PDB file of C-alpha atoms in Angstrom:
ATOM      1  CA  UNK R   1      46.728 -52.408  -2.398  1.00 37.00           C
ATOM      2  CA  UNK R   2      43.208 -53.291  -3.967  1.00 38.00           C
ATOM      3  CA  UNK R   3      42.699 -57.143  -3.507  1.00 40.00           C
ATOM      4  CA  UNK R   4      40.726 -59.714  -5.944  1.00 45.00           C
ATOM      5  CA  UNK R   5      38.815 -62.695  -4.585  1.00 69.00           C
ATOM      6  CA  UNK R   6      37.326 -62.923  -1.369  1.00 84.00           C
ATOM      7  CA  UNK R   7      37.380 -60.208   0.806  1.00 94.00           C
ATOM      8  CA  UNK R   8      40.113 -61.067   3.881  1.00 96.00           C
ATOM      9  CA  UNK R   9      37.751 -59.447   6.303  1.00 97.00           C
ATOM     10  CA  UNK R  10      33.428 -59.550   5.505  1.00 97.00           C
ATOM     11  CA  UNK R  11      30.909 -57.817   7.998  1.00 98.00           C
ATOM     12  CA  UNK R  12      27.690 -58.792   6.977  1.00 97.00           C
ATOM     13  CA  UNK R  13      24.595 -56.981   9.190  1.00 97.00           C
ATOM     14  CA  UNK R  14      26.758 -56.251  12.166  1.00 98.00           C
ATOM     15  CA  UNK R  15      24.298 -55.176  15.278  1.00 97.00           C
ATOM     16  CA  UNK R  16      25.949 -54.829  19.118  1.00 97.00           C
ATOM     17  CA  UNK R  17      23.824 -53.831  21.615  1.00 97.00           C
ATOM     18  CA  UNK R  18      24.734 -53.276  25.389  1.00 95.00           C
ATOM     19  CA  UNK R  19      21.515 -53.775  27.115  1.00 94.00           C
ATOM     20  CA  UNK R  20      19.188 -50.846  25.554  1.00 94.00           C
ATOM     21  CA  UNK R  21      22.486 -49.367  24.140  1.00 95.00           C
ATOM     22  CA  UNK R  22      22.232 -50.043  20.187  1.00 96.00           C
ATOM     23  CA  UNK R  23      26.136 -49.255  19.496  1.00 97.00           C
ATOM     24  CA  UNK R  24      26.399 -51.049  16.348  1.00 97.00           C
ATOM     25  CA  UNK R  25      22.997 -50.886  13.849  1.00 97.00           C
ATOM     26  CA  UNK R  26      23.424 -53.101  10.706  1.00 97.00           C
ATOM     27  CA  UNK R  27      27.215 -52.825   9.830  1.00 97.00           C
ATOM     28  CA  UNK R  28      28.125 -54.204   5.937  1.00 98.00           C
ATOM     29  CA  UNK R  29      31.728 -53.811   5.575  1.00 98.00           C
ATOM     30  CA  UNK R  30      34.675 -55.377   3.318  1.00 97.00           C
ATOM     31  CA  UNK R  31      38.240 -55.331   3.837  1.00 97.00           C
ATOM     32  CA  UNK R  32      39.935 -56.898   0.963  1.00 96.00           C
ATOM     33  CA  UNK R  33      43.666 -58.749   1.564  1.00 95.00           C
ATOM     34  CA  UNK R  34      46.130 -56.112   1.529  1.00 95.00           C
ATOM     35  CA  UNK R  35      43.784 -53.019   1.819  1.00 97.00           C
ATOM     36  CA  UNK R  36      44.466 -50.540   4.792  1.00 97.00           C
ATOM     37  CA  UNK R  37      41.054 -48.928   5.967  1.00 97.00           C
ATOM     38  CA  UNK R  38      40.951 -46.314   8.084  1.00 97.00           C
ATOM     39  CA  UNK R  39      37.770 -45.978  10.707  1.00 97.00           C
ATOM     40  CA  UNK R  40      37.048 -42.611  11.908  1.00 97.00           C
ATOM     41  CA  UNK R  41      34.205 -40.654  13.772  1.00 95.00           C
ATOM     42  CA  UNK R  42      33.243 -38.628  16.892  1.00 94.00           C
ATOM     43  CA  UNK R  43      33.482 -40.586  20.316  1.00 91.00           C
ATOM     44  CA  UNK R  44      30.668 -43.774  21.230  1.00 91.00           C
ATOM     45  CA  UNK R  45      30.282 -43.645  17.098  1.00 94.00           C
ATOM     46  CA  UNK R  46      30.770 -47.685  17.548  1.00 95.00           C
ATOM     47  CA  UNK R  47      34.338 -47.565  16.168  1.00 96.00           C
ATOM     48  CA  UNK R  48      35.980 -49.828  18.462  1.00 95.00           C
ATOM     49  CA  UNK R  49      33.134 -51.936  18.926  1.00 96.00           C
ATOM     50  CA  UNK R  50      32.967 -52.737  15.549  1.00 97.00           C
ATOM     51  CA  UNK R  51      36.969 -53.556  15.356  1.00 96.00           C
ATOM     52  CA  UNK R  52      36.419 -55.475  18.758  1.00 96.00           C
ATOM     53  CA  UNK R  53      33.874 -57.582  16.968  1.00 96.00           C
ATOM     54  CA  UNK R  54      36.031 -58.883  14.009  1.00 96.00           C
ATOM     55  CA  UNK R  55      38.125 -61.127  16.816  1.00 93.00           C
ATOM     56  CA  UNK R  56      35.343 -61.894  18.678  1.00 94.00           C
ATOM     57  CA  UNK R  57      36.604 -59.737  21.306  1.00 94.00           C
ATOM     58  CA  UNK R  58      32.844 -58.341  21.786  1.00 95.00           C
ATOM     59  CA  UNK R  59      30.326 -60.751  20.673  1.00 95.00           C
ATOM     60  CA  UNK R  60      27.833 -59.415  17.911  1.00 96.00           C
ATOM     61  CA  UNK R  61      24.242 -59.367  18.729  1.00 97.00           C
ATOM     62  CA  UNK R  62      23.438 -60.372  15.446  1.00 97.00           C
ATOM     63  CA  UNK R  63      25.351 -60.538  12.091  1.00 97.00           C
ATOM     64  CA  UNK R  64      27.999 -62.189  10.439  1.00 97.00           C
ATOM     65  CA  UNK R  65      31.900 -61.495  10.661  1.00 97.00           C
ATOM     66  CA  UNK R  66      34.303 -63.569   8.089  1.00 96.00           C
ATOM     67  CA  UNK R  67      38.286 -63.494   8.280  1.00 96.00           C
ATOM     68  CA  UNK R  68      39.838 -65.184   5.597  1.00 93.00           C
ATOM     69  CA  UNK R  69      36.762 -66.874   4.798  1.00 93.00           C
ATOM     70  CA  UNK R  70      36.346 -68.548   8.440  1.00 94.00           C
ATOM     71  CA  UNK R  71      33.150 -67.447   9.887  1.00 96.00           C
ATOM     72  CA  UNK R  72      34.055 -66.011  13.206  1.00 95.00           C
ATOM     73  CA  UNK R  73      30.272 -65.885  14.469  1.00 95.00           C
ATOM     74  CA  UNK R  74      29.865 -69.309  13.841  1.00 95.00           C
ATOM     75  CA  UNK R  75      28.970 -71.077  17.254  1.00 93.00           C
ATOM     76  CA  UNK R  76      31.045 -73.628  16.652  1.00 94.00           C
ATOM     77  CA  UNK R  77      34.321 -71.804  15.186  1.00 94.00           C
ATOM     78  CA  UNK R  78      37.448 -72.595  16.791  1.00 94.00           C
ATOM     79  CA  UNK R  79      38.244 -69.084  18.113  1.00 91.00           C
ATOM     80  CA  UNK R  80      41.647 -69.198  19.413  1.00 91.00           C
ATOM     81  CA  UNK R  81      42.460 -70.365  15.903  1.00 91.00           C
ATOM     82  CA  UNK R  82      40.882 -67.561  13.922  1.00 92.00           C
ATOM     83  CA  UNK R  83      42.860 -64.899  16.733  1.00 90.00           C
ATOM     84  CA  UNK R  84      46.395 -66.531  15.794  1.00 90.00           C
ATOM     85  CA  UNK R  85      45.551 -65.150  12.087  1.00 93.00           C
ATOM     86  CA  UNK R  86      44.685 -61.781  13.632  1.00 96.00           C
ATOM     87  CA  UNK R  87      46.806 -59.568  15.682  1.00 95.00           C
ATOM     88  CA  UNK R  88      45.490 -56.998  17.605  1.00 94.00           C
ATOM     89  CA  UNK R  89      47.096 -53.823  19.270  1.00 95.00           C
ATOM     90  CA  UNK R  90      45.240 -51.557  21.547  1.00 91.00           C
ATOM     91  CA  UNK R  91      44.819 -47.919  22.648  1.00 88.00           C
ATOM     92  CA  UNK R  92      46.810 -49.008  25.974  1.00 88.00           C
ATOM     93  CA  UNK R  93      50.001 -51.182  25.330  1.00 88.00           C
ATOM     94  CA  UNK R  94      49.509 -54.604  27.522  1.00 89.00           C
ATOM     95  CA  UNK R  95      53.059 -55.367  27.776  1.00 94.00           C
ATOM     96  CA  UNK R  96      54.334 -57.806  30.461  1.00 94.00           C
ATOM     97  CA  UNK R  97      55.953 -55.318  33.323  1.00 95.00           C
ATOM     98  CA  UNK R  98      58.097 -57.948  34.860  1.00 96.00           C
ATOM     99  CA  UNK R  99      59.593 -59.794  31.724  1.00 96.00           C
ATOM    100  CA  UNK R 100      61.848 -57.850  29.137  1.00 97.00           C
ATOM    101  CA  UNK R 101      61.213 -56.692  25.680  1.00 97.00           C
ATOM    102  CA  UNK R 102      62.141 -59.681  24.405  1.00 97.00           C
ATOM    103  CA  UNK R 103      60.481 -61.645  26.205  1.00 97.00           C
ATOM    104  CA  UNK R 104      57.382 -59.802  25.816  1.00 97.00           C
ATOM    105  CA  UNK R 105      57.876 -61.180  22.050  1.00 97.00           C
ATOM    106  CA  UNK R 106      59.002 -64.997  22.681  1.00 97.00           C
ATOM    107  CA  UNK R 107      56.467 -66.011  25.606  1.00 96.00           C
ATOM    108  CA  UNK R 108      53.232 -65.564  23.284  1.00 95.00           C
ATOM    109  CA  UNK R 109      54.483 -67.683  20.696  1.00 95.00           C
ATOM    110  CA  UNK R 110      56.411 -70.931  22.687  1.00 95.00           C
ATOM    111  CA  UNK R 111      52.953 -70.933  24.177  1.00 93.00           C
ATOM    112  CA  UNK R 112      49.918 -70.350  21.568  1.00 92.00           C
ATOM    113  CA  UNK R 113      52.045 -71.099  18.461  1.00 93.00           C
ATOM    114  CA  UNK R 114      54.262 -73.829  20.792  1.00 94.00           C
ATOM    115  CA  UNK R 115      57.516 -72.574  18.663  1.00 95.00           C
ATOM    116  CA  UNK R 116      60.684 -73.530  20.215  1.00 96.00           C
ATOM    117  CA  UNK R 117      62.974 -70.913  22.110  1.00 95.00           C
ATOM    118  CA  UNK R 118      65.852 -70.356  19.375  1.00 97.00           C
ATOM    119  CA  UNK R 119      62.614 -69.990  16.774  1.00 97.00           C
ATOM    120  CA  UNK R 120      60.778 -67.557  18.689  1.00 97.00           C
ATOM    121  CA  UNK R 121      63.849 -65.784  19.824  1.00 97.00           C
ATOM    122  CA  UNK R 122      65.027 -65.136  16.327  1.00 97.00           C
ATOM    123  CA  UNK R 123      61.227 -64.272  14.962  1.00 97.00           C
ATOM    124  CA  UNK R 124      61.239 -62.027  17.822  1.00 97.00           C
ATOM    125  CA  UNK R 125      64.370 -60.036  16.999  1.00 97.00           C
ATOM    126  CA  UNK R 126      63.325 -59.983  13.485  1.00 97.00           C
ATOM    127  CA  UNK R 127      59.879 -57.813  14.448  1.00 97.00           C
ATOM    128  CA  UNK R 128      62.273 -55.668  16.405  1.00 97.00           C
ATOM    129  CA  UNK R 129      63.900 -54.565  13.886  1.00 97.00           C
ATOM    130  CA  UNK R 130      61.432 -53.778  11.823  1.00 95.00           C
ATOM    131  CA  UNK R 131      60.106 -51.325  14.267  1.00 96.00           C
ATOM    132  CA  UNK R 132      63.360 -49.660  15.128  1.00 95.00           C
ATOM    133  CA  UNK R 133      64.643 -51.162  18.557  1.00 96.00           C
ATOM    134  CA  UNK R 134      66.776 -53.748  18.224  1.00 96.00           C
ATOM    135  CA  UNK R 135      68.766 -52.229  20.791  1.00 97.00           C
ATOM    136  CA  UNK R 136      66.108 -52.470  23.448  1.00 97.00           C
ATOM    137  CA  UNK R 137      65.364 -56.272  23.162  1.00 97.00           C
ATOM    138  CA  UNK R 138      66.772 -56.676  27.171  1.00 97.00           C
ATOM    139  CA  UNK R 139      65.096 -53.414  28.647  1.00 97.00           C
ATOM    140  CA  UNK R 140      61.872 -53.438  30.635  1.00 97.00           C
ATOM    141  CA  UNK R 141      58.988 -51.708  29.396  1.00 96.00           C
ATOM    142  CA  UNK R 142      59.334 -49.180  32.059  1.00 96.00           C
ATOM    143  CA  UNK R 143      62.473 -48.296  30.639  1.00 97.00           C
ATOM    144  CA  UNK R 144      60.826 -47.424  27.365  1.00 96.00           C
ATOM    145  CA  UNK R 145      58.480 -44.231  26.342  1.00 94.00           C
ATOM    146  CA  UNK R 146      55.049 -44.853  25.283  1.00 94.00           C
ATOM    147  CA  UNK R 147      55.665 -44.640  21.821  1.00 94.00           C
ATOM    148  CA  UNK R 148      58.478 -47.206  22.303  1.00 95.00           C
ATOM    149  CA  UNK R 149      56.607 -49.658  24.128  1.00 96.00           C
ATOM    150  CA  UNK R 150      53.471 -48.969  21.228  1.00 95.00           C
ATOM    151  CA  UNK R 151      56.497 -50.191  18.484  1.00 96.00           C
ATOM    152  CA  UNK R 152      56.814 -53.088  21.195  1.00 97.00           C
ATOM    153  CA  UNK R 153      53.375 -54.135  21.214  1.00 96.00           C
ATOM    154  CA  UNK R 154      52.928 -53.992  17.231  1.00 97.00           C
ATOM    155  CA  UNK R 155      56.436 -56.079  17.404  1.00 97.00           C
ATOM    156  CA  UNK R 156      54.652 -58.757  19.483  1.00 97.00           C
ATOM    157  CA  UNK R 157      51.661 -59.378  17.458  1.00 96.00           C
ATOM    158  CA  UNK R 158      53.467 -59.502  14.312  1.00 97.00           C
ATOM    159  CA  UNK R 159      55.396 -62.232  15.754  1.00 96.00           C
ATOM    160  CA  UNK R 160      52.446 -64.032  15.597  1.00 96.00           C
ATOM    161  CA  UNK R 161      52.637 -64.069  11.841  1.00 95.00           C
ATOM    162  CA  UNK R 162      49.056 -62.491  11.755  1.00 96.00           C
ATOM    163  CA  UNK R 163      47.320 -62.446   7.669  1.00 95.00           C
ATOM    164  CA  UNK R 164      45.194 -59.270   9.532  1.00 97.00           C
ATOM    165  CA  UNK R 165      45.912 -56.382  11.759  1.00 97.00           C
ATOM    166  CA  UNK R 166      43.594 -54.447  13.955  1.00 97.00           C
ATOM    167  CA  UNK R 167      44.792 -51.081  15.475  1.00 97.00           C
ATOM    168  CA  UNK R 168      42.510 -49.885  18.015  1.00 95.00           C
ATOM    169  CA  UNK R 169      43.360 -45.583  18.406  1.00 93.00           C
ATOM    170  CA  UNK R 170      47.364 -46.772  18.749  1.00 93.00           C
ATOM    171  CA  UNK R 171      48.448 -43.243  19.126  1.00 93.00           C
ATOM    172  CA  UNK R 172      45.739 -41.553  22.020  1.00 90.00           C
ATOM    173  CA  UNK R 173      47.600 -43.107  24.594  1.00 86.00           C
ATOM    174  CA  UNK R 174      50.836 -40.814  23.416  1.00 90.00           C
ATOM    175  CA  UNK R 175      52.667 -38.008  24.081  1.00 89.00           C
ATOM    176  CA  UNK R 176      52.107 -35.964  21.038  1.00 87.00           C
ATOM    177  CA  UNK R 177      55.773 -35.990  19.725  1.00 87.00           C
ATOM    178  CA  UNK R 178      56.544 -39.648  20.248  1.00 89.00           C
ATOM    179  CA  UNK R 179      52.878 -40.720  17.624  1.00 92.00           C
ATOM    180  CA  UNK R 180      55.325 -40.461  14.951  1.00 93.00           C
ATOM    181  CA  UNK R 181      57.697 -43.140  15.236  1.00 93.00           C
ATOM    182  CA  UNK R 182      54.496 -45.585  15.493  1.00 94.00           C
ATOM    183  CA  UNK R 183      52.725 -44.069  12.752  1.00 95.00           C
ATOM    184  CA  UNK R 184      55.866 -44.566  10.612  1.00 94.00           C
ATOM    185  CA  UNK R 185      56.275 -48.689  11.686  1.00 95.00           C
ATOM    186  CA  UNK R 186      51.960 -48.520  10.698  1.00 95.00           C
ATOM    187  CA  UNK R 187      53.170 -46.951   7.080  1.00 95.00           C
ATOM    188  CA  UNK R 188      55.860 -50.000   6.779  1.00 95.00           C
ATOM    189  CA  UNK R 189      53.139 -52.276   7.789  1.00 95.00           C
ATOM    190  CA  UNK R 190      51.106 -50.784   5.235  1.00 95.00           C
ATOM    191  CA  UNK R 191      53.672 -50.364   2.217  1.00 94.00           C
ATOM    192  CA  UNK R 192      54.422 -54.410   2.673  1.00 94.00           C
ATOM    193  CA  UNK R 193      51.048 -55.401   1.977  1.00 95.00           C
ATOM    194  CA  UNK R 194      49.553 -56.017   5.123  1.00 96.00           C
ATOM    195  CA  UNK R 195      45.639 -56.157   5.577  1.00 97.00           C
ATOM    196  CA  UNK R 196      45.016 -53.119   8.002  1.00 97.00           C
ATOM    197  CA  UNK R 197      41.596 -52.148   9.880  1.00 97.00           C
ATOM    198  CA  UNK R 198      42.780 -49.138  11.647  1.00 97.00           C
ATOM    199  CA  UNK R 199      40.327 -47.018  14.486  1.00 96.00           C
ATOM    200  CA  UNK R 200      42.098 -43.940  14.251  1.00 94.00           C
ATOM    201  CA  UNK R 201      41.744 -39.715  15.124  1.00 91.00           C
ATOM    202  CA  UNK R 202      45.195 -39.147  13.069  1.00 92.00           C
ATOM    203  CA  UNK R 203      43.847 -38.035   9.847  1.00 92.00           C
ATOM    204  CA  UNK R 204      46.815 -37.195   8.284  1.00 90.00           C
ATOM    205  CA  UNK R 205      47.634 -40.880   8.581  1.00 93.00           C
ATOM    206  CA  UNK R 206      44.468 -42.086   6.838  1.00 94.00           C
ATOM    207  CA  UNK R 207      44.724 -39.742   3.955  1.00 91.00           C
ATOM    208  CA  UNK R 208      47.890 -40.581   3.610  1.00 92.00           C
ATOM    209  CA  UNK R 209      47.878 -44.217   4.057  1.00 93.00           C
ATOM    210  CA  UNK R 210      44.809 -45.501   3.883  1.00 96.00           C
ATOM    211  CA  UNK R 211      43.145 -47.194   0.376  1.00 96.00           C
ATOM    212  CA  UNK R 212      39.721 -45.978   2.003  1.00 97.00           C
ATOM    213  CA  UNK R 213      38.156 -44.145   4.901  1.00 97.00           C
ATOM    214  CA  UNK R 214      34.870 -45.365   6.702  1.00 98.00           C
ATOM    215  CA  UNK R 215      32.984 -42.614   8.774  1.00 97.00           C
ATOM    216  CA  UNK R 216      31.106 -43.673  11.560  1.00 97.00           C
ATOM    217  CA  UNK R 217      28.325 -42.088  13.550  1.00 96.00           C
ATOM    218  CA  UNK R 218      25.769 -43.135  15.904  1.00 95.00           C
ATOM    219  CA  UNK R 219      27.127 -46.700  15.340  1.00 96.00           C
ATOM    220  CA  UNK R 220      26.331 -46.753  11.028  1.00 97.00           C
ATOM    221  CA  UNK R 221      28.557 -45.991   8.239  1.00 97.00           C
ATOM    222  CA  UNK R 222      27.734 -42.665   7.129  1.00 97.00           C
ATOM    223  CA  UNK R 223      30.246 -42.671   4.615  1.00 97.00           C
ATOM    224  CA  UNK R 224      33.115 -44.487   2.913  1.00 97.00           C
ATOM    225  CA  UNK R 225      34.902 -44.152  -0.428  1.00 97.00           C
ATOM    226  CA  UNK R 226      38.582 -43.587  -1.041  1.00 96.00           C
ATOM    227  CA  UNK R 227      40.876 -41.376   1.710  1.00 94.00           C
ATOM    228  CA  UNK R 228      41.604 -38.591  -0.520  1.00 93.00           C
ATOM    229  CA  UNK R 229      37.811 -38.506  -1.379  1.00 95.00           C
ATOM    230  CA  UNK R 230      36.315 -38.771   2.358  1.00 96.00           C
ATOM    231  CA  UNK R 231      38.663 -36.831   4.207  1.00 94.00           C
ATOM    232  CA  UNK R 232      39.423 -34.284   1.385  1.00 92.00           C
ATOM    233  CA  UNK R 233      35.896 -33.978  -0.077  1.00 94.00           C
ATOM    234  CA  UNK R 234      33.299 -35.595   2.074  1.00 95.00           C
ATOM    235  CA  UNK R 235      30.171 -35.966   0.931  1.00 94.00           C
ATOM    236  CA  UNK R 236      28.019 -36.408   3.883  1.00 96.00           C
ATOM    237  CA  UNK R 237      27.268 -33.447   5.970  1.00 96.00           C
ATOM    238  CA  UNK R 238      27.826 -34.967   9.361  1.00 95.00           C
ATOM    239  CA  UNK R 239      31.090 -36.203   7.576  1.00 96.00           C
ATOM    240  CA  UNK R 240      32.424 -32.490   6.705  1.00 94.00           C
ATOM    241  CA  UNK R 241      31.304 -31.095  10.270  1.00 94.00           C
ATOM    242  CA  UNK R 242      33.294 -33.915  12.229  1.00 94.00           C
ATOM    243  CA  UNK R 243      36.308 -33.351   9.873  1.00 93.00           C
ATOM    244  CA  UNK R 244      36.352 -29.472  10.238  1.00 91.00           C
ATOM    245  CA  UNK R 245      36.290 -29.638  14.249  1.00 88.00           C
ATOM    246  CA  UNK R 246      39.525 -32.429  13.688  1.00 86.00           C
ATOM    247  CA  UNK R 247      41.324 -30.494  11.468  1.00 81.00           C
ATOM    248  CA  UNK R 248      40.290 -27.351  12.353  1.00 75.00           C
ATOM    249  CA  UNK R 249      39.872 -27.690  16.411  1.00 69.00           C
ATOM    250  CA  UNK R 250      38.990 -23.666  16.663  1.00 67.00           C
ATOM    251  CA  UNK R 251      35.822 -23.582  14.329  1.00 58.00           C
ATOM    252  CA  UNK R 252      32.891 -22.471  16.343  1.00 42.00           C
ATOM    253  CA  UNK R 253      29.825 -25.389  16.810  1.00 52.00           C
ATOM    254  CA  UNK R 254      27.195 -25.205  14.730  1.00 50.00           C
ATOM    255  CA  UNK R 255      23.928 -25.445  16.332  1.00 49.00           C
ATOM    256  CA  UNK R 256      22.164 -28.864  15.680  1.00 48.00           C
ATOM    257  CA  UNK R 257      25.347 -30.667  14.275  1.00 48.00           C
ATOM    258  CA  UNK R 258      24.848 -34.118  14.939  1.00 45.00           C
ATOM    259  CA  UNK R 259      28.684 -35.200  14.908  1.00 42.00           C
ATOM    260  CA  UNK R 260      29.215 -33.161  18.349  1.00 40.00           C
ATOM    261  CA  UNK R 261      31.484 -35.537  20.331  1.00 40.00           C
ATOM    262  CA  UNK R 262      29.579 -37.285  23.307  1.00 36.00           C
ATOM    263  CA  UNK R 263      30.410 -37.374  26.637  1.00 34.00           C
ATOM    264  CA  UNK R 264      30.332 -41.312  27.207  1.00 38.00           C
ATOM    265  CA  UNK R 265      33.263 -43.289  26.379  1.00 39.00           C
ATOM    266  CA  UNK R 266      34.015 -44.882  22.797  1.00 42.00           C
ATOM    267  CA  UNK R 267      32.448 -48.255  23.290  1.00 43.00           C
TER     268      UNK R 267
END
């Protein structure tokens, strides 16, 4: 899934700050087209942040952010043109409660990408059935599971014909036996080609998936290298002592480990 040319996503001396909260301290990061990487670390590591700040969704405090080449910190960027290139889907699902499944898919795109109502229809039952519920395109989301309404939301912003995808934790939100069916639509995703920044606890899904694995703590990359490499044999101490408590939820604390999960919520 390697990529030559121009990185599809750059991050070039990425600092966030929330008043005297430094979240984000000099990120360099590149994504190249067609590469699925996989962010992991403990809780308020900066994850999200740092995925929030590729759309612009959290404005950097200083640094650059590229996608496709566009400069998205560029004062005078055209935003809203940068985000119909990106799609985004989030810990929580943000479907429309009062509009069906289908809907859901066809409203976004008659008004950003002004497609007409056959068009969107059809692009929307397309993305439906590439996640698996082509029979639910006239239920309400509160007819669906979580997991279902996930596939719904994933459905949705590929019918914006996005070049990049940004998964913020997809699968915290869900029961435990319904993260399956999503992860399986994200390994799809992934086996087409599609440029993937993924925040993510699922590990099995980043070694599996994933071309490489950044670890981040205290709002830097600790460490990043291929997924079989970082999640199989880390390198970094603070990397192996956040993986063991993942994959291995029972092992006592060790005293001083810096990778402890904090009590404030993943900014």
């Amino acid at each position: 899934m390697s990529s030559t040319g121009r990185p599809e996503i750059e991050i070039r001396g990425l600092h966030k700050s929330f008043g005297d909260n430094e979240v984000l301290r000099g990120i360099d990061l590149d994504i190249g087209r067609g590469e699925v990487v996989c962010v992991i670390g403990p809780s308020g590591s900066g994850k999200s942040t740092l995925l929030r700040c590729v759309n612009l969704l959290e404005e950097p405090t200083a640094g650059q952010v590229f996608v496709g080449g566009t400069e998205v910190t560029d004062l005078d960027v055209d935003i809203d043109a940068v985000r119909r290139r990106i799609g985004m889907v989030f810990q929580q699902f943000n479907l429309f409660p009062h509009v069906t499944v289908t809907e859901n898919l066809t409203l976004p795109q008659r008004r950003v990408l002004r497609r007409d109502k056959v068009e969107a229809f059809e692009v929307a039952r397309r993305n439906l059935e590439r996640v698996g519920l082509a029979d639910k395109a006239d239920a309400y989301p509160s007819q669906l599971s979580g997991g279902q309404q996930q596939r719904v939301a994933i459905a949705r912003a590929l019918s914006m014909g996005p070049e990049v995808m940004l998964f913020d934790e997809p699968t915290s939100a869900l029961d435990p036996e319904l993260v399956g069916d999503v992860l399986a639509v994200m390994r799809q995703l992934a086996a087409e080609g599609m440029t993937m920044m993924v925040v993510t606890h699922e590990m099995s899904f980043a070694r599996e998936v994933a071309d490489r694995v950044v670890f981040m703590d205290g709002g830097v990359i600790v460490e990043e290298g291929p997924a079989e490499r970082v999640v199989g044999d880390p390198q970094q101490e603070r990397t192996r002592n956040f993986l063991m408590r993942i994959l291995d939820p029972a092992a006592a604390e060790q005293p001083g480990d810096t990778t402890s999960e904090r009590p404030a919520k993943e900014l």
